[in-house]
mmCIF file of C-alpha atoms and ligand atoms in Angstrom:
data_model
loop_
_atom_site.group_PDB
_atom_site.id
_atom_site.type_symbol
_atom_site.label_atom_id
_atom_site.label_comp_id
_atom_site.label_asym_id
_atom_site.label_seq_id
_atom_site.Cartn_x
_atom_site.Cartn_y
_atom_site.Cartn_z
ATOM 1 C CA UNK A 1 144.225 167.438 112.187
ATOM 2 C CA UNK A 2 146.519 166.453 109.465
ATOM 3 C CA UNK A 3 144.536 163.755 106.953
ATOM 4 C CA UNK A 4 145.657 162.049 104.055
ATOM 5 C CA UNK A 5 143.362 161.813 101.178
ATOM 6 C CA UNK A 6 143.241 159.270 98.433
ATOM 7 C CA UNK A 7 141.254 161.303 95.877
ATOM 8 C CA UNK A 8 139.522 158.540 92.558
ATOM 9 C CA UNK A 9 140.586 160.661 89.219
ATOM 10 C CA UNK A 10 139.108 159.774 86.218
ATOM 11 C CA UNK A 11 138.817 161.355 82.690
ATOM 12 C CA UNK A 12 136.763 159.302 80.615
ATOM 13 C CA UNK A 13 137.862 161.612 77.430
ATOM 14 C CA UNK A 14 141.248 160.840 77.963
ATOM 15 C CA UNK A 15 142.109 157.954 81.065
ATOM 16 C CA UNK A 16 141.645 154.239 79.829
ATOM 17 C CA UNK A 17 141.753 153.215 83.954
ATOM 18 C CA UNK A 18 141.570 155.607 86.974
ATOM 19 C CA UNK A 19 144.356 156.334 89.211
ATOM 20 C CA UNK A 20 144.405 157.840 92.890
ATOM 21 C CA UNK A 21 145.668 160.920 93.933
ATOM 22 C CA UNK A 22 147.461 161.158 97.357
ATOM 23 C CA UNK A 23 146.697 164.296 99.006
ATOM 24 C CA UNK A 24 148.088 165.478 102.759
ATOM 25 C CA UNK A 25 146.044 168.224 104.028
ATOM 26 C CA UNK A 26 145.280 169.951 107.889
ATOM 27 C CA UNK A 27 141.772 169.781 108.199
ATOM 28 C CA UNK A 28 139.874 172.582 110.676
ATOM 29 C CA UNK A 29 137.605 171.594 112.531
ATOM 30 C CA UNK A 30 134.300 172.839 111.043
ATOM 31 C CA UNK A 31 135.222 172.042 108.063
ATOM 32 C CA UNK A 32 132.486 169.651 105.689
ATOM 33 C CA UNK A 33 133.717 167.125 102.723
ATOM 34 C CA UNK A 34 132.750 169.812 100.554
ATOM 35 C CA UNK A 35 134.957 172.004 101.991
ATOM 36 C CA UNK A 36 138.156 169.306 100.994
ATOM 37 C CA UNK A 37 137.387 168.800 97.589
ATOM 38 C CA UNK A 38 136.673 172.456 97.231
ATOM 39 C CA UNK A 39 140.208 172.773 98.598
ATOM 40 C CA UNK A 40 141.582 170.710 96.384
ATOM 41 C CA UNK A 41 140.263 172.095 93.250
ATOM 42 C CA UNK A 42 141.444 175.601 94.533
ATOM 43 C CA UNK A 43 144.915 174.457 96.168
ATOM 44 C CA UNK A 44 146.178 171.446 94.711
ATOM 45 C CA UNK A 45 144.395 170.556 91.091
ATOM 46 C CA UNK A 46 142.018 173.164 89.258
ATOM 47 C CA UNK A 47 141.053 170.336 86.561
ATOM 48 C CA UNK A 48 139.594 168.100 89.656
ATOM 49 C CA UNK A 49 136.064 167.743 88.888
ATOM 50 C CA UNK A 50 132.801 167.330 91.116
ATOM 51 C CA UNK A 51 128.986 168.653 91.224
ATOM 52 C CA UNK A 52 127.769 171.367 94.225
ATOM 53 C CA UNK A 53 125.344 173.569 94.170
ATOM 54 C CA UNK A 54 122.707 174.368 97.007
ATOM 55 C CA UNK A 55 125.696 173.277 100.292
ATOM 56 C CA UNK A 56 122.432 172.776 102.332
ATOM 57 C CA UNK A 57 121.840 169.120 101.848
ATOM 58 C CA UNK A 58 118.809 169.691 99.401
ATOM 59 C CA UNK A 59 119.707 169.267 96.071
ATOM 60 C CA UNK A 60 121.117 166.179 95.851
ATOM 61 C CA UNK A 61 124.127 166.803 93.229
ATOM 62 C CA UNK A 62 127.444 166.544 95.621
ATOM 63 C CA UNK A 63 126.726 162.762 96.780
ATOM 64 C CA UNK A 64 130.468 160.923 96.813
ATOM 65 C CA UNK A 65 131.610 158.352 98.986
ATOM 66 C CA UNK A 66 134.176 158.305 101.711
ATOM 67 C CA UNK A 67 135.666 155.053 102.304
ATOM 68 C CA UNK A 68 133.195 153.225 100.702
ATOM 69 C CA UNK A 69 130.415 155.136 102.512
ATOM 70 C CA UNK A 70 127.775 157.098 101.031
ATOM 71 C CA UNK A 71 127.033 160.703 101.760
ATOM 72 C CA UNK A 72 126.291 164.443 101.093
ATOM 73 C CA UNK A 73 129.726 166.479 100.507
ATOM 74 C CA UNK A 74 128.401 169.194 102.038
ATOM 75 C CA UNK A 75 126.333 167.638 105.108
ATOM 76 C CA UNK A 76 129.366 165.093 106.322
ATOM 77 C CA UNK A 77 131.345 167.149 108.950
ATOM 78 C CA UNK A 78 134.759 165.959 108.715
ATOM 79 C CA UNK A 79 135.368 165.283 112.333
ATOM 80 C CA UNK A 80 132.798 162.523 111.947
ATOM 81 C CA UNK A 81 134.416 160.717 109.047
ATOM 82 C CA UNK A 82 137.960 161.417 110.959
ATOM 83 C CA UNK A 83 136.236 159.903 114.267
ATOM 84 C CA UNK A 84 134.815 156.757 111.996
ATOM 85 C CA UNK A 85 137.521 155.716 109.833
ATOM 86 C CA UNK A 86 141.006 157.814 111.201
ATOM 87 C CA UNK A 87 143.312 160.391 109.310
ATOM 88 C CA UNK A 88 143.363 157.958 105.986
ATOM 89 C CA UNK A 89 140.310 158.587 104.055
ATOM 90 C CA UNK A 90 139.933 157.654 100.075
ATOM 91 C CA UNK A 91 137.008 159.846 98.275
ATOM 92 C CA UNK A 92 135.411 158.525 95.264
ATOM 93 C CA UNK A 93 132.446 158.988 92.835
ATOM 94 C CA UNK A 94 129.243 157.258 94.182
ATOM 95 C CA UNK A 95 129.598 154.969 90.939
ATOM 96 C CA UNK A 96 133.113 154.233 89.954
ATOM 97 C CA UNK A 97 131.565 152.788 86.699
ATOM 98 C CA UNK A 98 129.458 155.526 85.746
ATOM 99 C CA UNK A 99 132.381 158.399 86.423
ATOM 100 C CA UNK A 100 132.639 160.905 83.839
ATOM 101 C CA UNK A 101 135.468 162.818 85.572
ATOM 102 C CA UNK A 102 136.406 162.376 88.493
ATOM 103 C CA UNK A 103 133.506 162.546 91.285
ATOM 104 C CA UNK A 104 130.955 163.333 88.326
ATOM 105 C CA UNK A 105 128.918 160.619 87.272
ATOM 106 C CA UNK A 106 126.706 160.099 84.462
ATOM 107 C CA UNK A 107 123.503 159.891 85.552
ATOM 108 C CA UNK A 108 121.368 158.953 82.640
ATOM 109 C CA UNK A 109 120.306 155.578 83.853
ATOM 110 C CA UNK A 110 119.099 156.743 87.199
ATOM 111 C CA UNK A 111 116.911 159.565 85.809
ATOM 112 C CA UNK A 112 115.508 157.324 83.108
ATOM 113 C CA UNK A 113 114.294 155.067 85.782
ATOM 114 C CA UNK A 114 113.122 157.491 87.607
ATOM 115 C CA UNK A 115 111.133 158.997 85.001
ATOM 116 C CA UNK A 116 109.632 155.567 84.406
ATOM 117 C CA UNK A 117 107.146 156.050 87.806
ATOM 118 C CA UNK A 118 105.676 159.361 86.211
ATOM 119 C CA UNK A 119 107.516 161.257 89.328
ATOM 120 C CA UNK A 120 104.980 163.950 89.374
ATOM 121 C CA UNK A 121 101.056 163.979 90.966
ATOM 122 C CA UNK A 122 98.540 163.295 88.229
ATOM 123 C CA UNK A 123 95.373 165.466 89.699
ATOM 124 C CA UNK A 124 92.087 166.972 88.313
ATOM 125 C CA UNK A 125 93.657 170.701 89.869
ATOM 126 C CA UNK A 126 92.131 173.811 89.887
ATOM 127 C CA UNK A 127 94.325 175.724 88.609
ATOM 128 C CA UNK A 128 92.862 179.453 90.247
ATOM 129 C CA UNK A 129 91.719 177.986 93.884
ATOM 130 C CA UNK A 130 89.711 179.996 96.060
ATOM 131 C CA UNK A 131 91.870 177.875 98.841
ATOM 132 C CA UNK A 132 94.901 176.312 98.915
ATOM 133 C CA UNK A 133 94.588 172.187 98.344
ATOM 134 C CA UNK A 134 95.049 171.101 101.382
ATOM 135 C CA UNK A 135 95.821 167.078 102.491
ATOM 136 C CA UNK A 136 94.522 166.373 106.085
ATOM 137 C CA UNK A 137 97.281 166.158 108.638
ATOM 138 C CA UNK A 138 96.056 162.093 108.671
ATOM 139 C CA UNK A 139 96.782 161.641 105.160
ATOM 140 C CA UNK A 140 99.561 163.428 105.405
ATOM 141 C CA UNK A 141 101.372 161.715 107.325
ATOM 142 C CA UNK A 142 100.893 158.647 105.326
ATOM 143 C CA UNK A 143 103.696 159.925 102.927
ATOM 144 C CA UNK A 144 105.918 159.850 105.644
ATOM 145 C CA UNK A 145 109.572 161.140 104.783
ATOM 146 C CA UNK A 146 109.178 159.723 101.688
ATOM 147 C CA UNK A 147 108.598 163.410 100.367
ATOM 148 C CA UNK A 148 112.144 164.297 101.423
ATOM 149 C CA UNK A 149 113.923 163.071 98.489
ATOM 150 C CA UNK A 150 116.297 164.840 97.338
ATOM 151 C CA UNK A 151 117.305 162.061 94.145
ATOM 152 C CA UNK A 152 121.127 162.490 94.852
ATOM 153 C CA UNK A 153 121.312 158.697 93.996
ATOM 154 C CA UNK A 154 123.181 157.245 96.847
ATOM 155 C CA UNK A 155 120.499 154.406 97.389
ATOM 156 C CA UNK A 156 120.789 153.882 93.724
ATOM 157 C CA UNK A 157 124.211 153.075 93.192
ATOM 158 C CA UNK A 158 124.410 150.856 96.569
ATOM 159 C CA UNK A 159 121.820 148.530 95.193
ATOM 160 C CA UNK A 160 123.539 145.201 94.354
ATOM 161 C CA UNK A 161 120.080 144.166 92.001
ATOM 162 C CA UNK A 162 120.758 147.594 89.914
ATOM 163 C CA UNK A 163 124.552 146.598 89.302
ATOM 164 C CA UNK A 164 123.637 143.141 87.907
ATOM 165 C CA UNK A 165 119.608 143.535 85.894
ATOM 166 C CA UNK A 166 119.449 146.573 84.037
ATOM 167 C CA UNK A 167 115.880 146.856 83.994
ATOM 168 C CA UNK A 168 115.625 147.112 88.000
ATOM 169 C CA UNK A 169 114.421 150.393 88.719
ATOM 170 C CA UNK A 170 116.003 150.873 91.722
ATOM 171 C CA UNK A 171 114.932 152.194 95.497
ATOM 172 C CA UNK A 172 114.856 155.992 94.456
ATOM 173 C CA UNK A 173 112.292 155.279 91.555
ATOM 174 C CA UNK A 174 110.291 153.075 94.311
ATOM 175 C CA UNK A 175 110.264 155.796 96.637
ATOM 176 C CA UNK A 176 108.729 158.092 94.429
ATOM 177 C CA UNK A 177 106.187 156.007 93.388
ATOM 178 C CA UNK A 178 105.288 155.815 96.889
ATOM 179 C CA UNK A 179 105.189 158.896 97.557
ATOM 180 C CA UNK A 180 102.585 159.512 95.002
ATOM 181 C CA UNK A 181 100.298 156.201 95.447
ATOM 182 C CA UNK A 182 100.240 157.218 99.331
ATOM 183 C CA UNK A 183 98.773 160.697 98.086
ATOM 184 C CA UNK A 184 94.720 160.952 98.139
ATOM 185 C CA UNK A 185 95.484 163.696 95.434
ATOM 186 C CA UNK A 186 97.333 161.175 92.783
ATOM 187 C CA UNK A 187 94.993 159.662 90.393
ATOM 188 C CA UNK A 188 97.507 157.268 88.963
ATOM 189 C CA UNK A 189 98.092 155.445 91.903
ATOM 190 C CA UNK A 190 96.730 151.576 89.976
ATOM 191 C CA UNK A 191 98.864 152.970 86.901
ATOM 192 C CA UNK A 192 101.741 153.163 89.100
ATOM 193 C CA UNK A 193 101.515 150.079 90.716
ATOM 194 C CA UNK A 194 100.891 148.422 87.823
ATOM 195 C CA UNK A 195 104.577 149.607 86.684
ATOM 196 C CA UNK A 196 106.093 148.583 90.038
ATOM 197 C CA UNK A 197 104.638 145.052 89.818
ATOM 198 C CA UNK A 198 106.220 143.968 86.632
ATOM 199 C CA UNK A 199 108.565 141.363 87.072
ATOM 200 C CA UNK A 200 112.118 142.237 86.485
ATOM 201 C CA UNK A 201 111.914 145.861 86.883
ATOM 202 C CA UNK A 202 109.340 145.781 89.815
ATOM 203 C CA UNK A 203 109.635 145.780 93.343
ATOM 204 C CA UNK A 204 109.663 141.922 93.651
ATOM 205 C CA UNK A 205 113.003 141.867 92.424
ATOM 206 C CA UNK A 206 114.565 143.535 95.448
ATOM 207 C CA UNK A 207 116.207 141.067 97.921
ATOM 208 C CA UNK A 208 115.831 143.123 100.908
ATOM 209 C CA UNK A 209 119.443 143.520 101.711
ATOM 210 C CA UNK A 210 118.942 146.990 103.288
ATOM 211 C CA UNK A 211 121.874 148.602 101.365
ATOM 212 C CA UNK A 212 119.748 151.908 100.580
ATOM 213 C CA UNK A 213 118.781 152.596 103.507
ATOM 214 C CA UNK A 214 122.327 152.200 104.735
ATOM 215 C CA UNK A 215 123.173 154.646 102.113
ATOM 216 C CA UNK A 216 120.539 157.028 102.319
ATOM 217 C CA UNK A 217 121.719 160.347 103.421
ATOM 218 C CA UNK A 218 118.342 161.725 104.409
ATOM 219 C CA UNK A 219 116.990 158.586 105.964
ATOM 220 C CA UNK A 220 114.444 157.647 103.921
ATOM 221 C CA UNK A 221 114.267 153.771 104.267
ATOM 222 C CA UNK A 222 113.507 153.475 100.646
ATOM 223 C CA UNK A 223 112.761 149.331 101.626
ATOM 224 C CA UNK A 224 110.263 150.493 104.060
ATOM 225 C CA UNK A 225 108.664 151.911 100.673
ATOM 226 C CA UNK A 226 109.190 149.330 99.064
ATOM 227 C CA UNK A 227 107.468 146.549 101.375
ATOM 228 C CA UNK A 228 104.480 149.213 101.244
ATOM 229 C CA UNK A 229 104.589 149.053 98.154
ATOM 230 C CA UNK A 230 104.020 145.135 97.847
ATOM 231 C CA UNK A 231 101.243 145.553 100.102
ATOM 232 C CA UNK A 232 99.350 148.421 98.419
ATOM 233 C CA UNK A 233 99.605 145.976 95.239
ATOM 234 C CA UNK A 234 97.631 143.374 96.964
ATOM 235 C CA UNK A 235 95.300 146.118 98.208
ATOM 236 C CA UNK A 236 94.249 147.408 95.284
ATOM 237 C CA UNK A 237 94.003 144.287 93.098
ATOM 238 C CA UNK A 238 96.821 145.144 90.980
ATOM 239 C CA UNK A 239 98.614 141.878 91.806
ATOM 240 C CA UNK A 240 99.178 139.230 89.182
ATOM 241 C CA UNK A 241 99.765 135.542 89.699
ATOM 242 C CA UNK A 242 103.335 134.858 89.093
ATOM 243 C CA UNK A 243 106.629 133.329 91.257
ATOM 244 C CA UNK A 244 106.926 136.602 93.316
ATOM 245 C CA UNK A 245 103.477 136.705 94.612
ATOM 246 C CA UNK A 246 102.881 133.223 95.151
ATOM 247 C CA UNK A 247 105.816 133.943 97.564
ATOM 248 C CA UNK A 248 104.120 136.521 99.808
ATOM 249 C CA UNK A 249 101.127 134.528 99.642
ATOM 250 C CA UNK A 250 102.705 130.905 100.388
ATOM 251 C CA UNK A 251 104.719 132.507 103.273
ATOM 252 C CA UNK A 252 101.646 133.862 104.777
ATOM 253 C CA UNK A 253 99.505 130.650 104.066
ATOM 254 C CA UNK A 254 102.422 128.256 105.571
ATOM 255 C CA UNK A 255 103.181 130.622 108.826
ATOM 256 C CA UNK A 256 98.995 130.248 109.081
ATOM 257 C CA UNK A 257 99.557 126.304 109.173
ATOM 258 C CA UNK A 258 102.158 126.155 110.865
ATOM 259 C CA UNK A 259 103.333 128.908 113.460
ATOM 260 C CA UNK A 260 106.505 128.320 111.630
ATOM 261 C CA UNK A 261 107.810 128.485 107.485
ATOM 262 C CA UNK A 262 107.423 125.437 105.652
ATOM 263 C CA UNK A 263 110.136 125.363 103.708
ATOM 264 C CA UNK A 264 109.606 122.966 100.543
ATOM 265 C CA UNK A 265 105.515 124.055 100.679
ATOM 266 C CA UNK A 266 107.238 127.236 99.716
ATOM 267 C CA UNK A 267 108.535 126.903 96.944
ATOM 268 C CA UNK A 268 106.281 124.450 95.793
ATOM 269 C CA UNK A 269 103.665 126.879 96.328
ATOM 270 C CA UNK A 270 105.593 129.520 94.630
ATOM 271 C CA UNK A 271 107.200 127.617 91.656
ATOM 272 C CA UNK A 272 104.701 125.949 90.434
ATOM 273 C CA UNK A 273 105.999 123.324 87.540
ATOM 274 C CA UNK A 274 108.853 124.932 87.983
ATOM 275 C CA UNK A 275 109.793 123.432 91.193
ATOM 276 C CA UNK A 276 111.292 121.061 89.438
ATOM 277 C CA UNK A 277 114.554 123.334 88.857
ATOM 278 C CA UNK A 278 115.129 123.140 92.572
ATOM 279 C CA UNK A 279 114.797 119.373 93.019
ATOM 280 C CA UNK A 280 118.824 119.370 93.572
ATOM 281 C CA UNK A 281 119.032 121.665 96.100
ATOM 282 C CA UNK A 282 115.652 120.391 97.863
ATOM 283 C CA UNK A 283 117.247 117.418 98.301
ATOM 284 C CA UNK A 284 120.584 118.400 99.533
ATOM 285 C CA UNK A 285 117.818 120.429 101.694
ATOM 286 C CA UNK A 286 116.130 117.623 102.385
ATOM 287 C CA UNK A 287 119.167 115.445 103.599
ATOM 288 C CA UNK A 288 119.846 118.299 106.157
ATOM 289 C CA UNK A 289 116.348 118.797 107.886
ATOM 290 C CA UNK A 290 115.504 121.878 106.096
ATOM 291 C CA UNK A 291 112.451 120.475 104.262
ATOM 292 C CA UNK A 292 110.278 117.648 105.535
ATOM 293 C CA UNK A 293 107.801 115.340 104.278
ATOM 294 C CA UNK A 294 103.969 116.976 104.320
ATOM 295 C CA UNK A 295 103.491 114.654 107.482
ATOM 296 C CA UNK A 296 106.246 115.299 109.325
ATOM 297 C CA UNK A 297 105.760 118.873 109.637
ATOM 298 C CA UNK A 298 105.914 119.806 113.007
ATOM 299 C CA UNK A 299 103.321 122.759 114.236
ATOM 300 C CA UNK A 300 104.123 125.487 116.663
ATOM 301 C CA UNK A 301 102.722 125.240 119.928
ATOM 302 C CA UNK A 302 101.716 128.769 119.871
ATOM 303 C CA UNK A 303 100.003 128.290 116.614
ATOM 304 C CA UNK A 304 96.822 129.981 118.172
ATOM 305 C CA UNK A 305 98.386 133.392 119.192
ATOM 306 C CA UNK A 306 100.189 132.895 115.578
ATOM 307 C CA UNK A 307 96.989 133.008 114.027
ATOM 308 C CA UNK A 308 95.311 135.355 115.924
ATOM 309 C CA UNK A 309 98.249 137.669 115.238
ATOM 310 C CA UNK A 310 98.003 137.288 111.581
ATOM 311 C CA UNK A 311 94.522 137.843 111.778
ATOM 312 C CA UNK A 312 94.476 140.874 113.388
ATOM 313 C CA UNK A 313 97.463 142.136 111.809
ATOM 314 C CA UNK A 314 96.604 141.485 108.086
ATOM 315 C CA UNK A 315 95.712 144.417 105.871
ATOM 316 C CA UNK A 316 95.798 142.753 102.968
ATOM 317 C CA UNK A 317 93.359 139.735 101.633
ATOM 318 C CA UNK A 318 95.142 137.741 99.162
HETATM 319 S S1 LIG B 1 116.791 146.537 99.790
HETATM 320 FE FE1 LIG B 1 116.127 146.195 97.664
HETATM 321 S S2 LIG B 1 116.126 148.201 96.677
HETATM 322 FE FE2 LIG B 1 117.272 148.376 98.616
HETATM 323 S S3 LIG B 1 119.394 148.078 98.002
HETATM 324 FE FE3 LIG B 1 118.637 146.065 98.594
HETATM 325 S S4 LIG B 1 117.844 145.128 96.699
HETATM 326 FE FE4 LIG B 1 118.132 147.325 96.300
HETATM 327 S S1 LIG B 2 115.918 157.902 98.715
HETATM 328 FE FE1 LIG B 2 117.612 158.868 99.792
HETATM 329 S S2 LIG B 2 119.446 158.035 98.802
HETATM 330 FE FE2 LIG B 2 117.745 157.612 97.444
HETATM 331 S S3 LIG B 2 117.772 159.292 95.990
HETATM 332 FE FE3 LIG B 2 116.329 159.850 97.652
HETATM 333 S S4 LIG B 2 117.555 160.992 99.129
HETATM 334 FE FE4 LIG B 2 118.992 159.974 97.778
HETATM 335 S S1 LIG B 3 125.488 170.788 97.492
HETATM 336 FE FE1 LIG B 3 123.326 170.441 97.420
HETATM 337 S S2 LIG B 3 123.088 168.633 98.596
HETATM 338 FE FE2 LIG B 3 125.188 169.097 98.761
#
């Protein structure tokens, strides 16, 4: 199968922009992404940079993107990306901004997050065990995948919330935490959440937009984390009053009401004083239908089976 590669070069020693690199090549068919930019290192350009090291999928370090998609150099068969996108594929870093050279990036920010969620189980161990410390299968399996990280960053550099507020730790830093507040080993799981709940670089600042678990290449569903992660804050009393969790709570409290979202309760309930901010756009919203007076508010006829379903579905007491 003949392909034609545009290949992002970069040289932030040297290069004040990037440029592309057009590259023909006859691709076999067993051949993995890895295998093309290994070929054109060796065949076409010996200065073309990029990171490998395990070619199993497991340690994280050859994560690129192929036509804007995320994914593992050396787990992406080549047939697949030919099948999705045709013979015309551009390869580039996972972060165009943070390239060093070419498909290298610098990771600094990422790790420094990462570090931020104490990535490590904080246990009273025996060191010398008679046994090994075992987890029962149940508790287990409360981790879920979430253990499976392999922090090649993919989920990090899709997030739209890391590109624009710097203090956003990001979905692979939520994941971890996770991963340790769902172990009955950890005893920093309140410490943890307390880091995740701050405002700004918490997980109330993620908008749900689903773009790491799109980019994930070990389906992880870091935002499935992430929503645990709200809950396990209300769980364990961590939760502080402020705009974010007034929102969980006023959603619940209105859908309770109502069968249905009460729009302008919401943000009333949520803002405070500073619902005041909003009054333009709850009046444009207001012109349209979207919010109604207190007394207008029409209930849903199921509003029983809506209540019984939050009732019996509710973990978490607010
Ligand atoms: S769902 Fe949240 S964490 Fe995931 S990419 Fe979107 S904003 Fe970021
Ligand atoms: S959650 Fe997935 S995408 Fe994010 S760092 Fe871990 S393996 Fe990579
Ligand atoms: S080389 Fe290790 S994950 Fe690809």
């Amino acid at each position: 199968m003949k392909v034609t590669f545009k290949v992002f070069r970069f040289n932030a020693e040297t290069d004040y922009l990037p440029h592309y690199d057009t590259i023909e090549m006859d691709v076999k068919e067993d051949e993995v992404v890895l295998d093309i930019l290994n070929r054109i290192k060796w065949e076409h350009d010996g200065s073309f940079s990029y990171r490998r090291s395990c070619r199993h999928g497991i340690c994280g370090s050859c994560a690129v993107k192929v036509n804007g998609r995320s994914t593992l150099a050396c787990k992406e068969r080549m047939v697949d990306m030919i099948e999705l996108f045709g013979n015309e594929l551009t390869i580039e870093p996972v972060s165009k901004k943070r390239a060093v050279k070419d498909m290298v990036v610098d990771k600094a920010d990422f790790w420094k997050k990462y570090e931020t969620v104490k990535p490590w189980l904080e246990a009273e161990i025996d060191e010398h065990p008679a046994m090994e410390n075992i987890i029962p299968p149940k508790e287990a399996e409360k981790l879920e995948e979430a253990d499976y990280c392999i922090q090649c960053g993919c989920c990090y550099y899709a997030c739209p919330v890391v590109e624009v507020n710097e203090d956003y730790l990001g979905p692979a830093a939520f994941e971890k935490a996770y991963r340790f507040t769902a172990d009955v080993r950890d005893n920093a799981k309140k410490e943890r959440l307390e880091i995740v709940d701050i405002l700004g670089q918490g997980v109330w600042d993620c908008v749900k937009c689903y773009e790491c678990a799109e980019a994930c290449p070990k389906e992880i569903d870091p935002i499935g984390k992430i929503t645990k992660l709200h809950n396990q804050i209300f769980e364990e009393g961590v939760a502080k009053s402020n705009v974010a969790t007034r929102h969980a709570v006023g959603f619940k409290r209105s859908i309770k009401k109502h069968g249905i979202l009460d729009e302008g309760d919401l943000v009333l309930y949520s803002e405070g004083f500073g619902v005041v901010k909003h009054m333009h756009e709850a009046f444009e919203m207001f012109k349209k239908g979207k919010i109604v007076l207190p007394w207008n508010m029409p209930k849903s006829k199921n509003l029983d089976e809506i209540q019984k379903l939050i009732k019996s579905s509710s973990t978490v007491k607010f």
